[in-house]
XYZ file of C-alpha atoms in Angstrom:
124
model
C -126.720 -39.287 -50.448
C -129.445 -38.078 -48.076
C -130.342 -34.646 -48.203
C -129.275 -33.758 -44.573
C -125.921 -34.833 -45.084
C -125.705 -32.836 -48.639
C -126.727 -29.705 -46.614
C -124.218 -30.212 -43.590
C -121.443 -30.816 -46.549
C -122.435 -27.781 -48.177
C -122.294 -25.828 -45.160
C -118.832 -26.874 -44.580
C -117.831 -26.239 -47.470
C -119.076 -22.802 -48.050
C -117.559 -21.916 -44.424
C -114.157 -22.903 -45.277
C -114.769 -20.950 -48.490
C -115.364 -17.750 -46.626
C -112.642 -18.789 -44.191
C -110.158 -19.023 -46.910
C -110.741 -16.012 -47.983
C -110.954 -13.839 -45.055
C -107.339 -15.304 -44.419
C -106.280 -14.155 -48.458
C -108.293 -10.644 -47.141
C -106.147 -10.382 -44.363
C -102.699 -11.005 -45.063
C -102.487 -8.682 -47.987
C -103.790 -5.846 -45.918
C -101.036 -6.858 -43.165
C -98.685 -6.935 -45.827
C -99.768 -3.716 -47.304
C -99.411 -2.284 -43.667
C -95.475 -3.800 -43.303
C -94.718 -2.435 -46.768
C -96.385 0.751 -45.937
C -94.435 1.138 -42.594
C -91.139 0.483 -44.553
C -91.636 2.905 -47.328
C -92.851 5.827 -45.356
C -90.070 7.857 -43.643
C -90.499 8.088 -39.918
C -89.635 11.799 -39.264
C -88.141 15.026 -41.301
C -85.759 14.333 -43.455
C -81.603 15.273 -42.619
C -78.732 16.554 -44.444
C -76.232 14.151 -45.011
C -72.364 15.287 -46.474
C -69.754 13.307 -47.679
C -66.920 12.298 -50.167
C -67.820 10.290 -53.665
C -65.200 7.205 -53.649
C -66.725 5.359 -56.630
C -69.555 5.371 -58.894
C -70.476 3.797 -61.576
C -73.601 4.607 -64.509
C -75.628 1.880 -65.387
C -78.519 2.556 -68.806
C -81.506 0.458 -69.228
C -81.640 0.475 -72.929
C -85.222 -0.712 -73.054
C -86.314 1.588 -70.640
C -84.359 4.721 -71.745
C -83.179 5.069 -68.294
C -80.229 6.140 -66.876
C -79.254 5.037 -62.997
C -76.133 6.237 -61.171
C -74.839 4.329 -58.067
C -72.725 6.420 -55.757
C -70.411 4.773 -52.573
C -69.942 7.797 -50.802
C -68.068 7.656 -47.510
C -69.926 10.183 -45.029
C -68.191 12.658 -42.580
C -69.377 10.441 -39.797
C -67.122 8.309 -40.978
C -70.129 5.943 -42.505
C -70.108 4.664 -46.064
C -73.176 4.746 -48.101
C -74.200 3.524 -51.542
C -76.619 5.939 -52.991
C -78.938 5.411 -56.146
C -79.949 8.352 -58.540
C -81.603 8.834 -61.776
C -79.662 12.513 -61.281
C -78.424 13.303 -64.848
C -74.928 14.556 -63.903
C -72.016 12.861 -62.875
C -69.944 13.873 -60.145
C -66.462 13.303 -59.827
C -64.419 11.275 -57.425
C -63.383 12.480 -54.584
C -66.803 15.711 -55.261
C -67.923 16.544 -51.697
C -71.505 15.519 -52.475
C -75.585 16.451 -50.413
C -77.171 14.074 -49.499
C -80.702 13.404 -47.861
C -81.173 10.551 -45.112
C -84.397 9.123 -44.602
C -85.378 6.419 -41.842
C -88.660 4.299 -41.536
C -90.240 3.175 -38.388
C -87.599 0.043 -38.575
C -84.612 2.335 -38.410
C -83.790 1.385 -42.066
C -82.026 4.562 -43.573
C -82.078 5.386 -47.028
C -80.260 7.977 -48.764
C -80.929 9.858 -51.879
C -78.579 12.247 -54.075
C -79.754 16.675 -53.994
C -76.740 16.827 -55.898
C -72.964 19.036 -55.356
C -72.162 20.828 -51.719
C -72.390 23.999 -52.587
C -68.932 26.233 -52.748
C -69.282 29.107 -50.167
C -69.329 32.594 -51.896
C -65.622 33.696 -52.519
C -64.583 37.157 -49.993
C -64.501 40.255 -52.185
C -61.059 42.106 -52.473
């Protein structure tokens, strides 16, 4: 093979090389931008009430972990499903607080601050 031709090979190959990776380089940083994006709420966090309908415990036995799943139904008249690690269980039909987060998307996610607190009983 003649030496030019060697060189212009090389030089092709060592540009689509760099090329390659500059695309690899890329893509994970737009990726780590879109998952960014999606995990970080977009503004303050709001109060969120509502009703428990169901729930149901689930315990990862290798993990030693214990994950509650609420379907709450909201006082907007929305129903939710909620995920917790909370360690107490509420009962059906337990007015419940919950906090709504949105991301940039508009994707809302909830999260379980536990009971609605009772209002302080009048004194006699």
């Amino acid at each position: 093979m003649r030496d030019e031709f060697r060189k212009l090979l090389s030089a092709i190959q060592f540009a689509a090389h760099h090329l390659a990776m500059a695309i690899v380089v890329i893509l994970t940083l737009l990726g780590c931008v879109a998952w960014l994006i999606w995990e970080i709420p977009s503004g303050p966090a709001r109060e969120a009430v509502g009703e428990v309908r169901t729930r149901w415990a689930q315990t990862k036995r290798d993990m030693l972990q214990h994950t509650l799943t609420l379907q709450v139904h909201l006082d907007d008249g929305r129903h939710v499903v909620v995920t917790s690690t909370f360690p107490q269980i509420p009962a059906i039909g337990s007015r419940v607080l919950l906090r709504d987060e949105s991301n940039l998307f508009g994707y809302h996610r909830y999260y379980w601050d536990g009971l609605v607190p009772q209002p302080p009983k009048p004194a006699p």
